mmCIF file of C-alpha atoms in Angstrom:
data_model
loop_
_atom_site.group_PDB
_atom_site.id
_atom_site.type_symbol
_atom_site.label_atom_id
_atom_site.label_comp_id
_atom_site.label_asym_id
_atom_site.label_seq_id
_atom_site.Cartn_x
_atom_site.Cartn_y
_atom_site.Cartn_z
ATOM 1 C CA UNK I 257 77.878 92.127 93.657
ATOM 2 C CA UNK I 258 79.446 94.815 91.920
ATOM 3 C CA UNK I 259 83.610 94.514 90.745
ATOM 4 C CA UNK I 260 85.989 96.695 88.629
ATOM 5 C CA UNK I 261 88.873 95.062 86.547
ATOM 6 C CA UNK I 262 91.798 97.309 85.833
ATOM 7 C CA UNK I 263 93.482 94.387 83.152
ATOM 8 C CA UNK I 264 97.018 96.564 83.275
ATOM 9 C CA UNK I 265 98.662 96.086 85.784
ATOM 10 C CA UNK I 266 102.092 98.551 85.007
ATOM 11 C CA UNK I 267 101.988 100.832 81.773
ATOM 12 C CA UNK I 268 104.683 102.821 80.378
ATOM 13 C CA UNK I 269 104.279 106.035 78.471
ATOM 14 C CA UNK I 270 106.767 108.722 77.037
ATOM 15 C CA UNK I 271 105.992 112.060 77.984
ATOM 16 C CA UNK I 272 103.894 113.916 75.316
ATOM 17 C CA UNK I 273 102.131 110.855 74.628
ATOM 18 C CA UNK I 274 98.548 110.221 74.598
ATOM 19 C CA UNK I 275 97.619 107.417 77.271
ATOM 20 C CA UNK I 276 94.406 104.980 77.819
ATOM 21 C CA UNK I 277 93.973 103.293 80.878
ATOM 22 C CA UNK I 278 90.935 100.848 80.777
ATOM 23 C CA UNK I 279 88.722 99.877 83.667
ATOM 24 C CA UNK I 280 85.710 97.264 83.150
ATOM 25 C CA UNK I 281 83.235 96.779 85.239
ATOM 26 C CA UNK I 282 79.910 94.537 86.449
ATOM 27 C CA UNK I 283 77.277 95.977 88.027
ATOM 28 C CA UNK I 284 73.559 95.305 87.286
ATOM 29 C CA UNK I 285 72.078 98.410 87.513
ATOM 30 C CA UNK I 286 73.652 102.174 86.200
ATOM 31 C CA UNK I 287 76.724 102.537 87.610
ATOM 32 C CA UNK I 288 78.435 105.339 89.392
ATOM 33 C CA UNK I 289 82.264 105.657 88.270
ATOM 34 C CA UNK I 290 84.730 107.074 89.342
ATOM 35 C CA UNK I 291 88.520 107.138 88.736
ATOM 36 C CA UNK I 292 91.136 108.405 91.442
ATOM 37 C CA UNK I 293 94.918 108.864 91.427
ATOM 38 C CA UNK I 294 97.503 108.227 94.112
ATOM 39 C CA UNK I 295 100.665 109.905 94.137
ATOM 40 C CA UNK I 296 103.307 107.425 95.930
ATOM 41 C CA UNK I 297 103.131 108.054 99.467
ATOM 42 C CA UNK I 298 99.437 110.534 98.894
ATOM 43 C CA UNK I 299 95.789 109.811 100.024
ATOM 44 C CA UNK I 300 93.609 108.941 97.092
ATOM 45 C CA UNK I 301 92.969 112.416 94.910
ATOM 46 C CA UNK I 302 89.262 112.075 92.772
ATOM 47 C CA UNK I 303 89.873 113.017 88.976
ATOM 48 C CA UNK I 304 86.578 112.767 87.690
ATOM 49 C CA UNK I 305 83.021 111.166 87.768
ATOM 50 C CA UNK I 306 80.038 109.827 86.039
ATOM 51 C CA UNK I 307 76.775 109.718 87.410
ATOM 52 C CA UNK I 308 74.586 110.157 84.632
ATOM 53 C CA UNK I 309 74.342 112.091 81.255
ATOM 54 C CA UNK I 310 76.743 112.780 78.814
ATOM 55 C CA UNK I 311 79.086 109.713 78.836
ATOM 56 C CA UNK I 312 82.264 111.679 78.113
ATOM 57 C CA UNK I 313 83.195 113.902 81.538
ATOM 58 C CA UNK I 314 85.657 115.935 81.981
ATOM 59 C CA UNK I 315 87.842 116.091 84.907
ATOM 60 C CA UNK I 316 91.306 117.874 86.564
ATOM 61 C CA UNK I 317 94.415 117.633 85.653
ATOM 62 C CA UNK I 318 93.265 117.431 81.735
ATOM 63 C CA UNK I 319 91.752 113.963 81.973
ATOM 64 C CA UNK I 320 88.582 112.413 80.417
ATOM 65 C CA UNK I 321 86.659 109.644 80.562
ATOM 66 C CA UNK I 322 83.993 107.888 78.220
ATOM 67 C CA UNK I 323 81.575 105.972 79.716
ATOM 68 C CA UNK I 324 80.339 102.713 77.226
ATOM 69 C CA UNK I 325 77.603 100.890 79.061
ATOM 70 C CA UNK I 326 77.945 98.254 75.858
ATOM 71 C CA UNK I 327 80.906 97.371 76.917
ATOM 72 C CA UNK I 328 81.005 97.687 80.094
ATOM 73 C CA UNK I 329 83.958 100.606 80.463
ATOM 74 C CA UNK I 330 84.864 103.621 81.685
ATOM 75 C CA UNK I 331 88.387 104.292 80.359
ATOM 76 C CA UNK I 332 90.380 107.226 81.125
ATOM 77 C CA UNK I 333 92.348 109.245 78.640
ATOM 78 C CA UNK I 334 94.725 112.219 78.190
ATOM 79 C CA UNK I 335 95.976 113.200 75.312
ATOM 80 C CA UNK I 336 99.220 114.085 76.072
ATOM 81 C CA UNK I 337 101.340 112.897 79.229
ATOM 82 C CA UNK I 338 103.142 114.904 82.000
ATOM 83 C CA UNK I 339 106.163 113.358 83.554
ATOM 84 C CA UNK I 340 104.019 114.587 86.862
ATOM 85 C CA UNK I 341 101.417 112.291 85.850
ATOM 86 C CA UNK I 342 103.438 109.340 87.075
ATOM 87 C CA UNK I 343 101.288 107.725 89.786
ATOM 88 C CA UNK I 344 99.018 104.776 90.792
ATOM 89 C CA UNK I 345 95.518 105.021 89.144
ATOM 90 C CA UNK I 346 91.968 103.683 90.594
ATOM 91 C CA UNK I 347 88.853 103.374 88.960
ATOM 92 C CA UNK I 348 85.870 102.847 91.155
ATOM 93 C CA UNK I 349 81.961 101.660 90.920
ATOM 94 C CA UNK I 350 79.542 103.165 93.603
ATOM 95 C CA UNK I 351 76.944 100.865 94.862
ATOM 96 C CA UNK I 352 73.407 102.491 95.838
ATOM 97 C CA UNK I 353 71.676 102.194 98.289
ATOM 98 C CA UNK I 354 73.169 103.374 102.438
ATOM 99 C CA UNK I 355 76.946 104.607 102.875
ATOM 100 C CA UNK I 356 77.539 105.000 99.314
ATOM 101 C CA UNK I 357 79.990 102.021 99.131
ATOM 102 C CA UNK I 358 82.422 102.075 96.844
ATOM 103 C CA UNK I 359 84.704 99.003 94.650
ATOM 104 C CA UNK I 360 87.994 99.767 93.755
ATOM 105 C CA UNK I 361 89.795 97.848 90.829
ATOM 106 C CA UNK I 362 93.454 96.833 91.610
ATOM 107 C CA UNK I 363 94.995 99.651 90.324
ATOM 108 C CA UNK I 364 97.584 100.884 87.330
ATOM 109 C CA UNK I 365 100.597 102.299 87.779
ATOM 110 C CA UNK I 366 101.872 104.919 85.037
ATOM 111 C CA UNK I 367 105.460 105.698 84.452
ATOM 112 C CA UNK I 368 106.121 108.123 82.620
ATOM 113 C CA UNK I 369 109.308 108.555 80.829
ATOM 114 C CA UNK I 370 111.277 111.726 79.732
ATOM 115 C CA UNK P 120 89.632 122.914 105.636
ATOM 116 C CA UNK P 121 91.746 119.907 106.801
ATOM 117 C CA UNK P 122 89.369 117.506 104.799
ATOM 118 C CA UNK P 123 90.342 114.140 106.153
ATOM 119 C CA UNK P 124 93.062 113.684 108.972
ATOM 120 C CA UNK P 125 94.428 110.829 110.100
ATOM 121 C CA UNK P 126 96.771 109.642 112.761
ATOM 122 C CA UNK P 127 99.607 107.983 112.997
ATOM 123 C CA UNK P 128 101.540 108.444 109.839
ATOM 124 C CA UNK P 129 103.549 105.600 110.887
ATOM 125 C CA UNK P 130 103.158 102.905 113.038
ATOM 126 C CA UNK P 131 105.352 99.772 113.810
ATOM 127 C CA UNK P 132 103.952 97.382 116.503
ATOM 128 C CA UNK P 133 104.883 93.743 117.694
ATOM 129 C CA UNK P 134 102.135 91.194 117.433
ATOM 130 C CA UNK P 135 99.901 91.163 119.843
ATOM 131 C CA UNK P 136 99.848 94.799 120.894
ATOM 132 C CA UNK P 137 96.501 96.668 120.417
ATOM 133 C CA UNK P 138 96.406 100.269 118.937
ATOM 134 C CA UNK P 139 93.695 102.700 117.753
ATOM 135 C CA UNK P 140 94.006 104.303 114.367
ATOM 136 C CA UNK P 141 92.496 107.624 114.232
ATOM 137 C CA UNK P 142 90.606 109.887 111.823
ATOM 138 C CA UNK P 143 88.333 113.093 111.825
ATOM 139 C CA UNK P 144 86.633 115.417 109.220
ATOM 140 C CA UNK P 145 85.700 118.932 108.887
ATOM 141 C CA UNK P 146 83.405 118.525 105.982
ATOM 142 C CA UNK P 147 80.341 117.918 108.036
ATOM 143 C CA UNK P 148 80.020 114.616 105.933
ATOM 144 C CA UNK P 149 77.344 111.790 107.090
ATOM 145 C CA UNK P 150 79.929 108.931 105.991
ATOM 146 C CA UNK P 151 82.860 107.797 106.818
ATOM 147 C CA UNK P 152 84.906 104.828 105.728
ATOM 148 C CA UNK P 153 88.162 102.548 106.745
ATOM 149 C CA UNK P 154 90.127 100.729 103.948
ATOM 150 C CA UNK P 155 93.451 98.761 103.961
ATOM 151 C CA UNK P 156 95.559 98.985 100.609
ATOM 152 C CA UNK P 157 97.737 96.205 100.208
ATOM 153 C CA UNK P 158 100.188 95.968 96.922
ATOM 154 C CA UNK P 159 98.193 94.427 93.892
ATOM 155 C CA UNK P 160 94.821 94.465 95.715
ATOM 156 C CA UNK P 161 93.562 97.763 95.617
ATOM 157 C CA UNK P 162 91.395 99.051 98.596
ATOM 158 C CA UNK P 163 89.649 96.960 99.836
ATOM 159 C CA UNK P 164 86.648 97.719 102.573
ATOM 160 C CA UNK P 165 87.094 97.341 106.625
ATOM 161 C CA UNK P 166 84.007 99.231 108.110
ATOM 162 C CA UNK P 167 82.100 101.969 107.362
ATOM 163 C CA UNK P 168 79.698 104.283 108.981
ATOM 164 C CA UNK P 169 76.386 105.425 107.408
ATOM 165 C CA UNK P 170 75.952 107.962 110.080
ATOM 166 C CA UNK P 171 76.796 109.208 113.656
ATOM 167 C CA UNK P 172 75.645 106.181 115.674
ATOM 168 C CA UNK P 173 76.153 103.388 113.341
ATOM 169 C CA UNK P 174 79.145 101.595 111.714
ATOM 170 C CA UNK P 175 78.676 97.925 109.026
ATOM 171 C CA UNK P 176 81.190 95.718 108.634
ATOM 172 C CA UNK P 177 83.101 95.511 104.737
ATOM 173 C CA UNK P 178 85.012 93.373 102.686
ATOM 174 C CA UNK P 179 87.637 92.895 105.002
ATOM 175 C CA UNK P 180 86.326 92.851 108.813
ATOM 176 C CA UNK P 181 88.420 90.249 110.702
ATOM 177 C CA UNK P 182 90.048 91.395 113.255
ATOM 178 C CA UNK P 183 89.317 95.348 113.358
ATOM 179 C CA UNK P 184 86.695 97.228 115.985
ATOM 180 C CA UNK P 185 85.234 100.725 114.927
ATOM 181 C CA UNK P 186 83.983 103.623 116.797
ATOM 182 C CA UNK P 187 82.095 106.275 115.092
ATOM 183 C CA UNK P 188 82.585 108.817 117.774
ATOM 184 C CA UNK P 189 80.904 111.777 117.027
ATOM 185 C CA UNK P 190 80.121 112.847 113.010
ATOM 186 C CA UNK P 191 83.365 114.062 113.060
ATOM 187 C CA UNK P 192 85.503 111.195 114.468
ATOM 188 C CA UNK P 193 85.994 107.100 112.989
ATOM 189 C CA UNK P 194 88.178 105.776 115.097
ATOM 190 C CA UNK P 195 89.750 101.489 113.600
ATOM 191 C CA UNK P 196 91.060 99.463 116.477
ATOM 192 C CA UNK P 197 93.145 96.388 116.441
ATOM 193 C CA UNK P 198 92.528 94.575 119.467
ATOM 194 C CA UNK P 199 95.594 92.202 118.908
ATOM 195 C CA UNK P 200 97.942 93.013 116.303
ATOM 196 C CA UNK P 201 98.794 90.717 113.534
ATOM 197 C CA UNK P 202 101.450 90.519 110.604
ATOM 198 C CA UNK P 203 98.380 89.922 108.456
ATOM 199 C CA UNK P 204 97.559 93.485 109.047
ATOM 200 C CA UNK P 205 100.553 94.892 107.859
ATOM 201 C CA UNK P 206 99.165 97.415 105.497
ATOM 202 C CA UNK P 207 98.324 101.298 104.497
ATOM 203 C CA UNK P 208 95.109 102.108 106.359
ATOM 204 C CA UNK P 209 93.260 104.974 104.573
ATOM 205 C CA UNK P 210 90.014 106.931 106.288
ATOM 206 C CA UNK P 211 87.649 108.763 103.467
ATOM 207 C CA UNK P 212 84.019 110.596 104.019
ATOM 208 C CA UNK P 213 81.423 110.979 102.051
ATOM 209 C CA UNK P 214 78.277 113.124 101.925
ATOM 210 C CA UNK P 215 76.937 111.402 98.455
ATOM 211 C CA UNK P 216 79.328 108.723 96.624
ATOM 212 C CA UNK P 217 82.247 110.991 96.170
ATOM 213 C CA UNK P 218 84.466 110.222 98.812
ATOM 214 C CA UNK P 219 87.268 112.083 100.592
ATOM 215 C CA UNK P 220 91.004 110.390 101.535
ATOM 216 C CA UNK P 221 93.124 110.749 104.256
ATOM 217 C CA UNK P 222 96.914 110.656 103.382
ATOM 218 C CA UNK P 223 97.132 107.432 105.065
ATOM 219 C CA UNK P 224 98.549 105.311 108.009
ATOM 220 C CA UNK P 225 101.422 103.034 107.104
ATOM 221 C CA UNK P 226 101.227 99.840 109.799
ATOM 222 C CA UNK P 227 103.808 97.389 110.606
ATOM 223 C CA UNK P 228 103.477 94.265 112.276
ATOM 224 C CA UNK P 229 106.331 92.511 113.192
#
């Protein structure tokens, strides 16, 4: 079976900041990744994906993400930190095959601080 | 477009009581999905439905029902309310894996 570990739990950031979230995860075949973001009280929001291809994708809001299948990560990065980036942060693995199930990790929340 | 709508926003019930959680989706999507978030645990999988007519049980089954309606309609039902299910119940679809959120139902069980 597939997981995701998100290893921080809380990170801190000032604004302007670069920031790296990391997300690991296990899966034995290519994975489908994904990360979302939660503003408190919000739905789930998709920032980006990665299906296939190029391992570096692009997504809203001015995040990326580089997929390393040698290691096992997807982390997501942006180089420089809103305060309106403050929020809960979810990366995913799809699992093939019917319904298109997805794992979530446990999540990290960024604070961002002026 | 909506997207994904969900109903109640809140909901506080004594244990025991039943209630259906509803959601619905304009986006003509096959799948739909229910997930309970509860602090440090992520989402975690209820039921889901493949298609109109069919619904699998998740992660987390115990003590929820599902209707899939129509393809526009998921309907999660707790038969008999428990504090256990205290939570934030979230309702995405899907056409391939990227999937849709509702803004959420936040349950109480006292």
């Amino acid at each position: 079976a597939q997981s995701v570990t998100q290893p921080d739990i809380h990170i801190t950031v000032s604004e302007g900041a670069s920031l790296e979230l990391r997300c690991n995860y296990s899966y034995g075949a290519t994975p489908y990744l994904f990360w979302y973001v939660q503003s408190p009280g919000q739905g789930l929001q998709l920032l980006l994906k990665y299906f296939s291809g190029d391992t570096l994708v692009q997504g809203i809001k001015g995040f990326e993400a580089e997929f390393k299948r040698s290691q096992s990560s997807f982390n997501l990065r942006k180089p420089s930190v809103h305060w309106s980036d403050a929020a809960e942060y979810f990366c995913a693995v799809g699992k093939t095959g019917t319904a298109s199930k997805l794992t979530f990790g446990t999540g990290t929340r960024l604070q961002v601080t002026l | 477009n909506a997207g994904v709508t969900q109903t109640p926003k809140f909901q506080v019930l004594k244990t025991g009581q039943s209630m259906t959680l509803q959601c619905a989706q304009d986006m003509n999507h096959n799948s739909m999905y229910w997930y309970r978030q509860d602090p440090g645990m992520g989402l975690r999988l209820i039921y889901y439905s493949a298609s109109e007519g069919t619904t699998d049980k998740g992660e987390v089954p115990n003590g929820y029902n599902v209707s899939r309606l129509n393809k526009r309609e998921f309907s999660l039902r707790l038969e008999s309310a428990a504090p256990s299910q205290t939570s934030v119940y979230f309702c995405a679809s899907s056409e391939a894996f990227e999937q849709y959120f509702g803004p959420g139902t936040r349950l109480t069980v006292t």
